[in-house]
mmCIF file of C-alpha atoms in Angstrom:
data_model
loop_
_atom_site.group_PDB
_atom_site.id
_atom_site.type_symbol
_atom_site.label_atom_id
_atom_site.label_comp_id
_atom_site.label_asym_id
_atom_site.label_seq_id
_atom_site.Cartn_x
_atom_site.Cartn_y
_atom_site.Cartn_z
ATOM 1 C CA MET A 1 -14.435 -13.411 4.787
ATOM 2 C CA ASN A 2 -15.835 -16.837 3.978
ATOM 3 C CA PRO A 3 -13.074 -19.494 3.880
ATOM 4 C CA ARG A 4 -15.167 -21.490 1.379
ATOM 5 C CA GLU A 5 -14.434 -18.792 -1.239
ATOM 6 C CA LEU A 6 -10.707 -19.522 -1.053
ATOM 7 C CA ARG A 7 -8.611 -21.856 -3.155
ATOM 8 C CA ILE A 8 -4.884 -22.606 -3.193
ATOM 9 C CA GLY A 9 -2.964 -19.529 -4.347
ATOM 10 C CA ASN A 10 -5.528 -17.000 -3.101
ATOM 11 C CA LEU A 11 -4.310 -14.026 -1.132
ATOM 12 C CA PHE A 12 -5.908 -12.575 1.975
ATOM 13 C CA ARG A 13 -4.861 -10.282 4.825
ATOM 14 C CA ASP A 14 -4.359 -11.401 8.422
ATOM 15 C CA ARG A 15 -6.590 -9.089 10.440
ATOM 16 C CA GLN A 16 -4.284 -8.996 13.498
ATOM 17 C CA SER A 17 -0.884 -8.463 11.860
ATOM 18 C CA GLY A 18 -1.998 -6.938 8.536
ATOM 19 C CA ASP A 19 0.293 -9.388 6.699
ATOM 20 C CA ILE A 20 -0.676 -10.585 3.237
ATOM 21 C CA ILE A 21 -0.923 -14.363 3.226
ATOM 22 C CA GLU A 22 -1.118 -16.898 0.396
ATOM 23 C CA VAL A 23 -3.185 -20.071 0.802
ATOM 24 C CA VAL A 24 -0.988 -23.123 0.138
ATOM 25 C CA GLU A 25 -3.223 -25.968 1.343
ATOM 26 C CA LEU A 26 -6.903 -26.443 2.148
ATOM 27 C CA ASN A 27 -8.938 -29.139 3.801
ATOM 28 C CA GLU A 28 -12.375 -29.186 5.392
ATOM 29 C CA ASN A 29 -11.317 -27.612 8.711
ATOM 30 C CA THR A 30 -7.872 -26.117 8.153
ATOM 31 C CA ILE A 31 -6.247 -23.568 5.866
ATOM 32 C CA THR A 32 -2.450 -23.616 5.623
ATOM 33 C CA PHE A 33 -0.752 -20.483 4.391
ATOM 34 C CA ASP A 34 2.705 -19.591 3.133
ATOM 35 C CA ALA A 35 4.280 -19.063 6.549
ATOM 36 C CA GLY A 36 3.621 -22.744 7.324
ATOM 37 C CA LYS A 37 1.027 -21.863 9.932
ATOM 38 C CA CYS A 38 -2.510 -23.234 10.013
ATOM 39 C CA LEU A 39 -5.722 -21.379 10.633
ATOM 40 C CA GLU A 40 -8.508 -23.383 12.233
ATOM 41 C CA SER A 41 -12.231 -22.594 12.370
ATOM 42 C CA GLY A 42 -12.872 -19.091 13.672
ATOM 43 C CA TRP A 43 -9.845 -17.577 11.978
ATOM 44 C CA GLN A 44 -9.547 -13.852 11.522
ATOM 45 C CA ALA A 45 -8.892 -12.920 7.913
ATOM 46 C CA GLU A 46 -10.047 -10.140 5.668
ATOM 47 C CA PRO A 47 -10.133 -9.948 1.894
ATOM 48 C CA ILE A 48 -7.750 -7.663 0.025
ATOM 49 C CA ALA A 49 -9.673 -4.944 -1.785
ATOM 50 C CA LEU A 50 -9.183 -4.962 -5.543
ATOM 51 C CA THR A 51 -7.911 -1.566 -6.674
ATOM 52 C CA GLU A 52 -6.608 -0.007 -9.851
ATOM 53 C CA LYS A 53 -3.228 0.257 -8.120
ATOM 54 C CA LEU A 54 -3.134 -3.545 -7.656
ATOM 55 C CA LEU A 55 -4.189 -4.505 -11.204
ATOM 56 C CA PRO A 56 -0.716 -3.909 -12.778
ATOM 57 C CA LYS A 57 0.816 -6.072 -10.014
ATOM 58 C CA LEU A 58 -1.592 -8.811 -11.097
ATOM 59 C CA GLY A 59 -0.412 -8.574 -14.719
ATOM 60 C CA PHE A 60 -3.000 -6.172 -16.152
ATOM 61 C CA ILE A 61 -2.221 -3.405 -18.637
ATOM 62 C CA TRP A 62 -4.276 -0.206 -19.028
ATOM 63 C CA CYS A 63 -5.824 0.007 -22.517
ATOM 64 C CA THR A 64 -8.020 2.409 -24.426
ATOM 65 C CA GLY A 65 -10.271 0.954 -27.086
ATOM 66 C CA ARG A 66 -13.151 2.010 -29.302
ATOM 67 C CA HIS A 67 -15.594 1.437 -26.478
ATOM 68 C CA GLY A 68 -13.706 2.918 -23.551
ATOM 69 C CA GLU A 69 -10.928 2.158 -21.167
ATOM 70 C CA TYR A 70 -10.209 -1.192 -19.547
ATOM 71 C CA TYR A 71 -7.465 -3.439 -18.213
ATOM 72 C CA MET A 72 -6.276 -6.380 -20.295
ATOM 73 C CA HIS A 73 -4.149 -9.191 -18.908
ATOM 74 C CA GLU A 74 -0.664 -9.099 -20.431
ATOM 75 C CA GLN A 75 -0.608 -12.848 -21.178
ATOM 76 C CA GLN A 76 -4.315 -13.584 -21.543
ATOM 77 C CA GLU A 77 -5.432 -10.748 -23.817
ATOM 78 C CA LEU A 78 -9.053 -11.901 -23.936
ATOM 79 C CA PHE A 79 -9.489 -11.461 -20.169
ATOM 80 C CA ARG A 80 -10.718 -7.909 -19.428
ATOM 81 C CA VAL A 81 -11.369 -5.830 -16.304
ATOM 82 C CA TRP A 82 -13.381 -2.590 -16.228
ATOM 83 C CA ARG A 83 -14.112 -0.190 -13.394
ATOM 84 C CA HIS A 84 -17.814 -0.805 -12.808
ATOM 85 C CA SER A 85 -18.556 1.411 -9.821
ATOM 86 C CA GLU A 86 -16.729 2.740 -6.794
ATOM 87 C CA GLY A 87 -15.157 -0.289 -5.148
ATOM 88 C CA SER A 88 -16.119 -2.888 -7.761
ATOM 89 C CA PHE A 89 -14.960 -4.065 -11.162
ATOM 90 C CA GLY A 90 -16.610 -5.747 -14.122
ATOM 91 C CA ILE A 91 -14.924 -8.907 -15.348
ATOM 92 C CA GLY A 92 -15.377 -10.283 -18.838
ATOM 93 C CA ARG A 93 -13.865 -12.295 -21.624
ATOM 94 C CA LYS A 94 -13.684 -11.003 -25.156
ATOM 95 C CA ASP A 95 -15.243 -13.413 -27.622
ATOM 96 C CA LEU A 96 -13.368 -13.555 -30.919
ATOM 97 C CA GLU A 97 -15.898 -15.931 -32.480
ATOM 98 C CA SER A 98 -18.708 -13.379 -32.316
ATOM 99 C CA LYS A 99 -18.054 -11.331 -35.443
ATOM 100 C CA ASP A 100 -21.615 -10.009 -35.753
ATOM 101 C CA ARG A 101 -21.263 -7.655 -32.785
ATOM 102 C CA GLU A 102 -18.862 -4.790 -32.456
ATOM 103 C CA PHE A 103 -18.653 -5.044 -28.666
ATOM 104 C CA ASN A 104 -18.297 -8.743 -28.011
ATOM 105 C CA THR A 105 -17.562 -9.307 -24.330
ATOM 106 C CA HIS A 106 -19.155 -12.026 -22.237
ATOM 107 C CA TRP A 107 -19.616 -10.606 -18.747
ATOM 108 C CA MET A 108 -18.768 -12.843 -15.815
ATOM 109 C CA THR A 109 -19.595 -10.355 -13.070
ATOM 110 C CA LEU A 110 -20.025 -6.642 -12.482
ATOM 111 C CA ASN A 111 -19.312 -6.925 -8.780
ATOM 112 C CA CYS A 112 -15.731 -8.113 -8.282
ATOM 113 C CA LYS A 113 -14.387 -6.382 -5.155
ATOM 114 C CA TYR A 114 -11.529 -8.515 -3.861
ATOM 115 C CA VAL A 115 -8.251 -9.959 -5.135
ATOM 116 C CA HIS A 116 -9.217 -13.557 -4.320
ATOM 117 C CA GLN A 117 -12.437 -13.162 -6.363
ATOM 118 C CA LEU A 118 -10.434 -11.955 -9.376
ATOM 119 C CA GLN A 119 -7.960 -14.805 -8.905
ATOM 120 C CA ASN A 120 -10.821 -17.324 -8.864
ATOM 121 C CA LEU A 121 -12.543 -15.851 -11.949
ATOM 122 C CA PHE A 122 -9.245 -15.707 -13.831
ATOM 123 C CA TYR A 123 -8.641 -19.380 -13.086
ATOM 124 C CA ASP A 124 -12.209 -20.348 -14.029
ATOM 125 C CA ILE A 125 -11.899 -18.590 -17.394
ATOM 126 C CA THR A 126 -8.280 -19.289 -18.351
ATOM 127 C CA GLU A 127 -7.409 -22.371 -16.261
ATOM 128 C CA LEU A 128 -4.246 -20.487 -15.263
ATOM 129 C CA GLU A 129 -3.235 -19.049 -11.912
ATOM 130 C CA LEU A 130 -3.178 -15.288 -11.464
ATOM 131 C CA TYR A 131 -0.008 -14.405 -9.581
ATOM 132 C CA VAL A 132 0.913 -11.142 -7.933
ATOM 133 C CA LYS A 133 4.193 -9.743 -9.231
ATOM 134 C CA GLU A 134 4.887 -7.688 -6.140
ATOM 135 C CA VAL A 135 3.211 -8.034 -2.765
ATOM 136 C CA LYS A 136 4.068 -5.744 0.110
ATOM 137 C CA ASN A 137 2.456 -5.827 3.495
ATOM 138 C CA GLY A 138 0.571 -2.784 4.622
#
């Protein structure tokens, strides 16, 4: 896992303990996480796989529309997530201004695999943090 992909609020898993950790501070050489501990260069972390089981904990609701099934964020209804392939999701934003097309989604990526990637895309699109409602280790 590349530490440069992380931003404050991102979640990752400690490879040794298996604990889920939230990034609370970043600088060039150090990442501080919610337990108040710091991880220096050479840290052992792994990304948390994005799954359909996790999407409701991230605030997404299962929907069925004219063009298939997808997840919509409960507070940001224009932000959409689709199962793209095994182990990856498509992320897009519905465009209400485009009335000339029936299916009017602007795709951001078709290869979102990890929770921190979804958190980063959500922030980039909505300028809001994507919080996990319930996080359990394991």
